[in-house]
Structures are given as C-alpha cells and as structure tokens.
mmCIF file of N, CA and C in Angstrom:
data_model
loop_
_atom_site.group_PDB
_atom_site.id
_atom_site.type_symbol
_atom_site.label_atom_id
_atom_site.label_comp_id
_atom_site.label_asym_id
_atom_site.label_seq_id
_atom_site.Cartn_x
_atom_site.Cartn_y
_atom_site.Cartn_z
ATOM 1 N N UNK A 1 -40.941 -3.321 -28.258
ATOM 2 C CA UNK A 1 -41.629 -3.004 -27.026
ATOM 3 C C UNK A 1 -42.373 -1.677 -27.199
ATOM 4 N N UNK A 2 -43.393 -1.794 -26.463
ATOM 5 C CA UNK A 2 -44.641 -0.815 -26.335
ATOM 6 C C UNK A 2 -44.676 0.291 -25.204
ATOM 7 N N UNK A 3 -44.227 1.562 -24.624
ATOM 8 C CA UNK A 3 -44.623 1.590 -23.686
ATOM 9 C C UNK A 3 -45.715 3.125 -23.428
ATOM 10 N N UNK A 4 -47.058 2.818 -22.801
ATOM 11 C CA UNK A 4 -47.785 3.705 -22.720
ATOM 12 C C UNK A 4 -47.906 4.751 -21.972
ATOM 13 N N UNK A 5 -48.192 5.843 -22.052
ATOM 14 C CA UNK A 5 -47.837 6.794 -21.000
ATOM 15 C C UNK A 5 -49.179 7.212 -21.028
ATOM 16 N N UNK A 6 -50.093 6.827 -19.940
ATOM 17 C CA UNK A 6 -50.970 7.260 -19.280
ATOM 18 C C UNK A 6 -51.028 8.692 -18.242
ATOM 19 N N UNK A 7 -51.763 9.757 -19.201
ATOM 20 C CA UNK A 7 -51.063 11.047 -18.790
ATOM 21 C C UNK A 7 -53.102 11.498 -18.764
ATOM 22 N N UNK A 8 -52.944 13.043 -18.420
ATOM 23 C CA UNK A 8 -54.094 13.884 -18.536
ATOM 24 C C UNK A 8 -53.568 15.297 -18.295
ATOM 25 N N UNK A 9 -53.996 16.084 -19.190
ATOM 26 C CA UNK A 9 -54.221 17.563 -19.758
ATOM 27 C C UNK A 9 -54.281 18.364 -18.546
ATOM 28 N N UNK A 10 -54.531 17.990 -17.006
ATOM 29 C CA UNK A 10 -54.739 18.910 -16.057
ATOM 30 C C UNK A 10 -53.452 18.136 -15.020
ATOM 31 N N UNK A 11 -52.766 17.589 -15.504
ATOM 32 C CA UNK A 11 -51.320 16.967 -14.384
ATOM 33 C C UNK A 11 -50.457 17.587 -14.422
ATOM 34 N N UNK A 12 -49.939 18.472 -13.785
ATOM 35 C CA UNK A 12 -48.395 19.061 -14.050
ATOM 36 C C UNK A 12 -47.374 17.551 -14.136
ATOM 37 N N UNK A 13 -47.248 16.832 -13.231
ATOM 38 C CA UNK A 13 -46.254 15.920 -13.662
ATOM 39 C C UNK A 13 -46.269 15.312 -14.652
ATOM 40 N N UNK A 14 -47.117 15.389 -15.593
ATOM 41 C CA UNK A 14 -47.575 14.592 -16.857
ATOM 42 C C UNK A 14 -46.337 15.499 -17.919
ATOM 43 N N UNK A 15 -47.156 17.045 -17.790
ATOM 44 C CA UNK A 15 -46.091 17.728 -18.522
ATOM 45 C C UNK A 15 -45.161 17.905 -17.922
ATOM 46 N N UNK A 16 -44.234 17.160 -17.178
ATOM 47 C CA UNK A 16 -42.781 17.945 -17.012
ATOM 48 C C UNK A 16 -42.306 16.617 -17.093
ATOM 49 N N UNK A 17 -43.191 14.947 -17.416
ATOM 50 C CA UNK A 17 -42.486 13.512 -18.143
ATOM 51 C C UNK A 17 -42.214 13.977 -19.771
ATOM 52 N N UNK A 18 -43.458 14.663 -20.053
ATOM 53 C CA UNK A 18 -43.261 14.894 -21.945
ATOM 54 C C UNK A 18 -41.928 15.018 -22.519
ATOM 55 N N UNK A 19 -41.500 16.107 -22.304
ATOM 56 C CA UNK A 19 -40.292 16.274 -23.016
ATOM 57 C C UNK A 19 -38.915 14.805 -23.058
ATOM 58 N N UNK A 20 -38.784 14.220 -21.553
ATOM 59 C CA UNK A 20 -38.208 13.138 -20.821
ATOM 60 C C UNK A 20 -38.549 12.290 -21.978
ATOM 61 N N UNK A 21 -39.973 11.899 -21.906
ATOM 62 C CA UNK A 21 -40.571 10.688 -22.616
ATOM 63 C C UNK A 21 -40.142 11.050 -24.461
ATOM 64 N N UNK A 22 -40.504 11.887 -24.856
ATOM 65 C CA UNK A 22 -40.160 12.206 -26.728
ATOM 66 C C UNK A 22 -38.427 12.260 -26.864
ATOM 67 N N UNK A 23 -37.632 12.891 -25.694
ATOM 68 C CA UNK A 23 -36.239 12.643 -26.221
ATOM 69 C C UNK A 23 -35.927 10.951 -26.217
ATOM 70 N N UNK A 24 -36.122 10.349 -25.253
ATOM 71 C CA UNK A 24 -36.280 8.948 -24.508
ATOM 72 C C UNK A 24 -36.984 8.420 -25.921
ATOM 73 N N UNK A 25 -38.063 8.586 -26.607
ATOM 74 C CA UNK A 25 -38.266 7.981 -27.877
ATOM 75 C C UNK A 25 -37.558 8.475 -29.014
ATOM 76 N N UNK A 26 -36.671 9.253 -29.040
ATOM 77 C CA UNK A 26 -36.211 9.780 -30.612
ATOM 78 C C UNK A 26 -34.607 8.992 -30.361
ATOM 79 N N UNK A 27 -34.234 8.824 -29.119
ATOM 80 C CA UNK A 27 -32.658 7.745 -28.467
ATOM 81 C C UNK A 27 -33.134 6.213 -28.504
ATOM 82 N N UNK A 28 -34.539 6.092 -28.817
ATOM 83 C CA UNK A 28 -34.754 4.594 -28.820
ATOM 84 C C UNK A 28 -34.718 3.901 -30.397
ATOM 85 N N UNK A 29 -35.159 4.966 -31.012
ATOM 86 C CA UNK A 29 -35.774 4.562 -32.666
ATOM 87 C C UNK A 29 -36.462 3.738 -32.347
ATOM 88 N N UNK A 30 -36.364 2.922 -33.196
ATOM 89 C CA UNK A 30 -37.692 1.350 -33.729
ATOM 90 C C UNK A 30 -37.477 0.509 -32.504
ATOM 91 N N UNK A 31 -36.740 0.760 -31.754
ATOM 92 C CA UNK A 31 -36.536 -0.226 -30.705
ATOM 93 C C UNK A 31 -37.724 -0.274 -29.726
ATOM 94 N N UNK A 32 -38.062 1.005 -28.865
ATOM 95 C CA UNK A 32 -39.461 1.397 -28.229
ATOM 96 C C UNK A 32 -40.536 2.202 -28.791
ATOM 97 N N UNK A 33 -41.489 2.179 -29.118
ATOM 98 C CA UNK A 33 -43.155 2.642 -29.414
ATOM 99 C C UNK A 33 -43.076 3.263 -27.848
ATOM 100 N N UNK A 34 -43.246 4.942 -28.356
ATOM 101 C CA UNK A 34 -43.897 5.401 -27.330
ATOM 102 C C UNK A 34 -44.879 5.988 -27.502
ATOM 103 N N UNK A 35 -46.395 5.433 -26.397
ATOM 104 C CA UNK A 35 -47.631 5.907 -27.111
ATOM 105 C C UNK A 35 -48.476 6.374 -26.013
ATOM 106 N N UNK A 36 -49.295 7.695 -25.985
ATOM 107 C CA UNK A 36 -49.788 8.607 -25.154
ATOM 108 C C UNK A 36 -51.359 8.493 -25.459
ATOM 109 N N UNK A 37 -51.684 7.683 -23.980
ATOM 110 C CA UNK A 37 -53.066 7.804 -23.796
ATOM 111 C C UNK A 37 -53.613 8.709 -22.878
ATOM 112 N N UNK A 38 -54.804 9.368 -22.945
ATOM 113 C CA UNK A 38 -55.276 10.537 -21.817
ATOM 114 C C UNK A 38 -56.551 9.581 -21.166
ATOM 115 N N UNK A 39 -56.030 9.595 -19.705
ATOM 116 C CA UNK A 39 -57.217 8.981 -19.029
ATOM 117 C C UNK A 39 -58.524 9.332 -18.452
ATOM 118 N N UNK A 40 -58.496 10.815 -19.335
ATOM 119 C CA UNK A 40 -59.622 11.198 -19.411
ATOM 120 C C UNK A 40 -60.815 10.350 -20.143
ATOM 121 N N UNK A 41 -59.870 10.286 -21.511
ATOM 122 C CA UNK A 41 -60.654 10.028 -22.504
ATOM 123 C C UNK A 41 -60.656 8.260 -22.562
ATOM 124 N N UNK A 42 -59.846 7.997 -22.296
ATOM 125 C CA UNK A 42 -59.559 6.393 -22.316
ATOM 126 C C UNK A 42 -60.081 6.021 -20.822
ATOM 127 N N UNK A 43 -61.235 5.991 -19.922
ATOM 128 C CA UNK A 43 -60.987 5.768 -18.780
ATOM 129 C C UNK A 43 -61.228 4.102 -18.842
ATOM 130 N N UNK A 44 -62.118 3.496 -19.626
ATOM 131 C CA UNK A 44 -62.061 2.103 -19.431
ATOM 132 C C UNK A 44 -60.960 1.431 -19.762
ATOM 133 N N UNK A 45 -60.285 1.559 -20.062
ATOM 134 C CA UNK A 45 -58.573 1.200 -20.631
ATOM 135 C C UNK A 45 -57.761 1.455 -19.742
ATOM 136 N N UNK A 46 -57.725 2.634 -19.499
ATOM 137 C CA UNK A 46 -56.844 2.886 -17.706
ATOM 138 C C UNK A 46 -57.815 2.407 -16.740
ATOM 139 N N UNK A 47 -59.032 2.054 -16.676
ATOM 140 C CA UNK A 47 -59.102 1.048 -15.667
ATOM 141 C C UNK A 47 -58.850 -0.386 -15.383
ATOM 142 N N UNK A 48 -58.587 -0.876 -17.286
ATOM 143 C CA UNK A 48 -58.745 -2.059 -17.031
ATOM 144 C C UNK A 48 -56.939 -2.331 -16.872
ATOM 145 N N UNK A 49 -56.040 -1.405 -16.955
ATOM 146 C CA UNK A 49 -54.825 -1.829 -16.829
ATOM 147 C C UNK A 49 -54.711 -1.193 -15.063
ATOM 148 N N UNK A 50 -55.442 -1.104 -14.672
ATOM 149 C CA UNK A 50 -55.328 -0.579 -12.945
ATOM 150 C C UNK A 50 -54.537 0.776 -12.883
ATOM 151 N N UNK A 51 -54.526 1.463 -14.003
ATOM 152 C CA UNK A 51 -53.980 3.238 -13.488
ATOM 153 C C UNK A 51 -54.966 3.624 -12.955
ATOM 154 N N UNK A 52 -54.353 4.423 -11.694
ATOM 155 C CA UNK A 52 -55.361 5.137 -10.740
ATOM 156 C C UNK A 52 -54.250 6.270 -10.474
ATOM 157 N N UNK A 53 -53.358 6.725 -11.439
ATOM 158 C CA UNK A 53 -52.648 8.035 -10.754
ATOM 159 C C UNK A 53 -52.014 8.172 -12.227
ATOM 160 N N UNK A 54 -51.845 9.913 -12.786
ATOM 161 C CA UNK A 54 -51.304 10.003 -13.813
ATOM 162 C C UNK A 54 -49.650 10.763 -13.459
ATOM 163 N N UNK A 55 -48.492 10.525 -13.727
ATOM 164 C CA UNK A 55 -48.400 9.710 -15.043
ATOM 165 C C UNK A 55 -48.258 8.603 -14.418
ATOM 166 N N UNK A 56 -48.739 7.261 -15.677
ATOM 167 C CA UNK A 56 -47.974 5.878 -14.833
ATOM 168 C C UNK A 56 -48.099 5.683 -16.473
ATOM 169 N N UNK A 57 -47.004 4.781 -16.653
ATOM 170 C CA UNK A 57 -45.662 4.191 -18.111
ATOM 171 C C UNK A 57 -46.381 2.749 -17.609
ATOM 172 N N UNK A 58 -46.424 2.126 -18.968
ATOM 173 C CA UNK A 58 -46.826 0.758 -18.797
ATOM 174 C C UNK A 58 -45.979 0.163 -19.878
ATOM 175 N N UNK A 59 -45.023 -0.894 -19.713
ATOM 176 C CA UNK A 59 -44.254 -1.535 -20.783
ATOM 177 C C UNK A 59 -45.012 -2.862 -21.401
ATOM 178 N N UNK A 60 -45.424 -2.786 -22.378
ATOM 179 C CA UNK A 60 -45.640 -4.158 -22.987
ATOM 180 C C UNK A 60 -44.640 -4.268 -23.950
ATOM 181 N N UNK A 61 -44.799 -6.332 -23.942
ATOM 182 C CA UNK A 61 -44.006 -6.558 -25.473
ATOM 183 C C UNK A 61 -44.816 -7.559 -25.762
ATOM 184 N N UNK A 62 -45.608 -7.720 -27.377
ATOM 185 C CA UNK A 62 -46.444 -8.766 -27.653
ATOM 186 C C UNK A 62 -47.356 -8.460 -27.022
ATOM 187 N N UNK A 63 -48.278 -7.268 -26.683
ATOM 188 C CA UNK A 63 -49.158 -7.320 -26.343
ATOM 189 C C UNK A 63 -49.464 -7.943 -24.552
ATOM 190 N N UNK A 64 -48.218 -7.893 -23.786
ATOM 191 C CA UNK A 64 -48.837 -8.590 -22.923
ATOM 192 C C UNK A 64 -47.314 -7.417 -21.912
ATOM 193 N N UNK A 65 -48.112 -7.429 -20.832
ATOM 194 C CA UNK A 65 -47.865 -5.956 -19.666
ATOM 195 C C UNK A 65 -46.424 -6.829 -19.065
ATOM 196 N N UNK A 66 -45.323 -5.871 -18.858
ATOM 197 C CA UNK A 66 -44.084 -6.212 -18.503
ATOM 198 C C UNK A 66 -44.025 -5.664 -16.902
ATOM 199 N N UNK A 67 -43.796 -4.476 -17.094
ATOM 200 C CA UNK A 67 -43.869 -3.897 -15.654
ATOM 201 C C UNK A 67 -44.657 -2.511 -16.173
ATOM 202 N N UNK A 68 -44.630 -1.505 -15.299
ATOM 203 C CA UNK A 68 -45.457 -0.572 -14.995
ATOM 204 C C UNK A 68 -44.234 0.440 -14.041
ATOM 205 N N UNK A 69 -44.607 1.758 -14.050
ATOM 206 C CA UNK A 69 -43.977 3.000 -13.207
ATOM 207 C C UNK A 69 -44.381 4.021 -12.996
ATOM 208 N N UNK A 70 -44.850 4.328 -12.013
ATOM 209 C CA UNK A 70 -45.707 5.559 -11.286
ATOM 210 C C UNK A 70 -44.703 7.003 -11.057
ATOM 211 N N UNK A 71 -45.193 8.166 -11.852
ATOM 212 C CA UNK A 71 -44.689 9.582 -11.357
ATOM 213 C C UNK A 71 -43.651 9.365 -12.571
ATOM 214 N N UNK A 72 -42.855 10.677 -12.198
ATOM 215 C CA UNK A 72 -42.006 11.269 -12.983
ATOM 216 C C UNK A 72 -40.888 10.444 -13.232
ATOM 217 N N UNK A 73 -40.258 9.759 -14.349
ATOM 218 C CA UNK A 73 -38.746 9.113 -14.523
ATOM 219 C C UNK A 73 -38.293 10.323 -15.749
ATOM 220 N N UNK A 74 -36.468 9.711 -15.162
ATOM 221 C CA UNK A 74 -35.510 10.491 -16.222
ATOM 222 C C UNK A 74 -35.260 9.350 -17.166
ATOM 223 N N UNK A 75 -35.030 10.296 -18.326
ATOM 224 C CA UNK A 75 -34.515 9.530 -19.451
ATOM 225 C C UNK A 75 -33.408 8.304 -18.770
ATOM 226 N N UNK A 76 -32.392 8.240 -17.805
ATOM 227 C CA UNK A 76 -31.960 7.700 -17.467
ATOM 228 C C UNK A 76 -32.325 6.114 -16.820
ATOM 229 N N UNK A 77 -33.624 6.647 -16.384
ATOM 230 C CA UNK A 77 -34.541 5.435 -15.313
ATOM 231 C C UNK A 77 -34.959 4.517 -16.595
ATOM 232 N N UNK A 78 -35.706 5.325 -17.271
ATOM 233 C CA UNK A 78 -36.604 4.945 -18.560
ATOM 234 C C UNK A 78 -35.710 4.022 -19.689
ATOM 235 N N UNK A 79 -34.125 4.395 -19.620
ATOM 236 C CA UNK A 79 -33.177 3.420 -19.916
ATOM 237 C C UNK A 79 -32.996 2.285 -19.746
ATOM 238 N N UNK A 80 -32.713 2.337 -18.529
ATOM 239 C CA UNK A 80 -32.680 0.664 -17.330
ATOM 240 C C UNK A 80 -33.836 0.438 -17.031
ATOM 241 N N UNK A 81 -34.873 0.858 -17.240
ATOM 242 C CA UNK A 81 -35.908 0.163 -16.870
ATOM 243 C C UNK A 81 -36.439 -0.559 -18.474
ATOM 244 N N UNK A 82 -35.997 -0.328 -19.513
ATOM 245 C CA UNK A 82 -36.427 -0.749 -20.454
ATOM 246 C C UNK A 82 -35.434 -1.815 -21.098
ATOM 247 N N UNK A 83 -33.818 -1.791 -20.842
ATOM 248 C CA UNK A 83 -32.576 -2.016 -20.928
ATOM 249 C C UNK A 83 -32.769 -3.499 -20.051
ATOM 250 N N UNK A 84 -33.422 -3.359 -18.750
ATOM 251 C CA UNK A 84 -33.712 -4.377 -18.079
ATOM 252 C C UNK A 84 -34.314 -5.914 -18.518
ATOM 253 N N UNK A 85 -35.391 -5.044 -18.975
ATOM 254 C CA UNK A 85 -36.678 -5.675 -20.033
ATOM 255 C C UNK A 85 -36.108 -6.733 -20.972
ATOM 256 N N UNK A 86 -35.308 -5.897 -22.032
ATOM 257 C CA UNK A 86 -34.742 -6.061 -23.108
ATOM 258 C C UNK A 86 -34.276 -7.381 -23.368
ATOM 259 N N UNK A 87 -33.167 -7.599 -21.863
ATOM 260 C CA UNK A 87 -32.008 -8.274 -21.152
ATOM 261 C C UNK A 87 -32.784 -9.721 -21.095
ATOM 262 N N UNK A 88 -33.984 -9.399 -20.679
ATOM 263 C CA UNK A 88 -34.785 -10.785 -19.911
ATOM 264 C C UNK A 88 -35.582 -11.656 -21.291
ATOM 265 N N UNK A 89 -35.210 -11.035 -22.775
ATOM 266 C CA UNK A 89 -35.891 -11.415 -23.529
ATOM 267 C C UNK A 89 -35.531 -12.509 -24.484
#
C-alpha cells in the first residue's frame, strides 16, 4: 500500500503531520510507501484526486484510491486506518 501525503511548504498542519507521518513509515517498513506530494507543485494531480485542503493522506493499493483523511492524524489513527485496509484485503 501507497499512501500520499498531500502537504504544502506554507501549512503549519502539514509540518506538525511530518514527523507523525516518517516515524509511522520507519514502524511500517515495506509494508506502507509513504510518499509526499506538494500541491503547489502537483496542482493537476491534487485536483484530479479532489484535495482541496492540505494535509489530506490518500491510501492506494494497486494503484487504485482506498480511502482518504483530512488534517492532522496520530501515528495511532494512521495505524487503524491502514490496519483496517489491510484486514479487507
């Protein structure tokens, strides 16, 4: 599983997911890809996945969108919300 973190350089909540999101990937290993797009720079990509607020986490697996989560999560959320996923596979 894939999940993207649609962030930008002028969000405070963006930086205070970072740290959350890199421990949350170094407790996942090979299990989750965590990968940081700026919707500055990517805006046709965050439009075409419907982000309209940074941060928002987008889970894919295979290329194809699982769920999605708006604002700040704890490593904890980011658990069960991926743990959830996992479960249904």
């Amino acid at each position: 599983m894939v999940i993207v973190d649609f962030w930008a350089t002028w969000c405070a909540p963006c930086k205070m997911l970072n740290p959350t999101l890199e421990r949350f990937a170094v407790a996942q290993g090979d299990a989750v890809e965590v990968v940081k797009m700026d919707i500055d720079h990517c805006k046709d990509t965050a439009a075409q996945f419907g982000v309209k607020s940074a941060p928002t986490l987008i889970l894919f697996r295979d290329g194809e969108v699982l769920d999605q989560k708006r604002g700040i999560q704890s490593k904890g959320q980011l658990d069960k919300w991926v743990a959830e996923h996992a479960a249904g596979h």
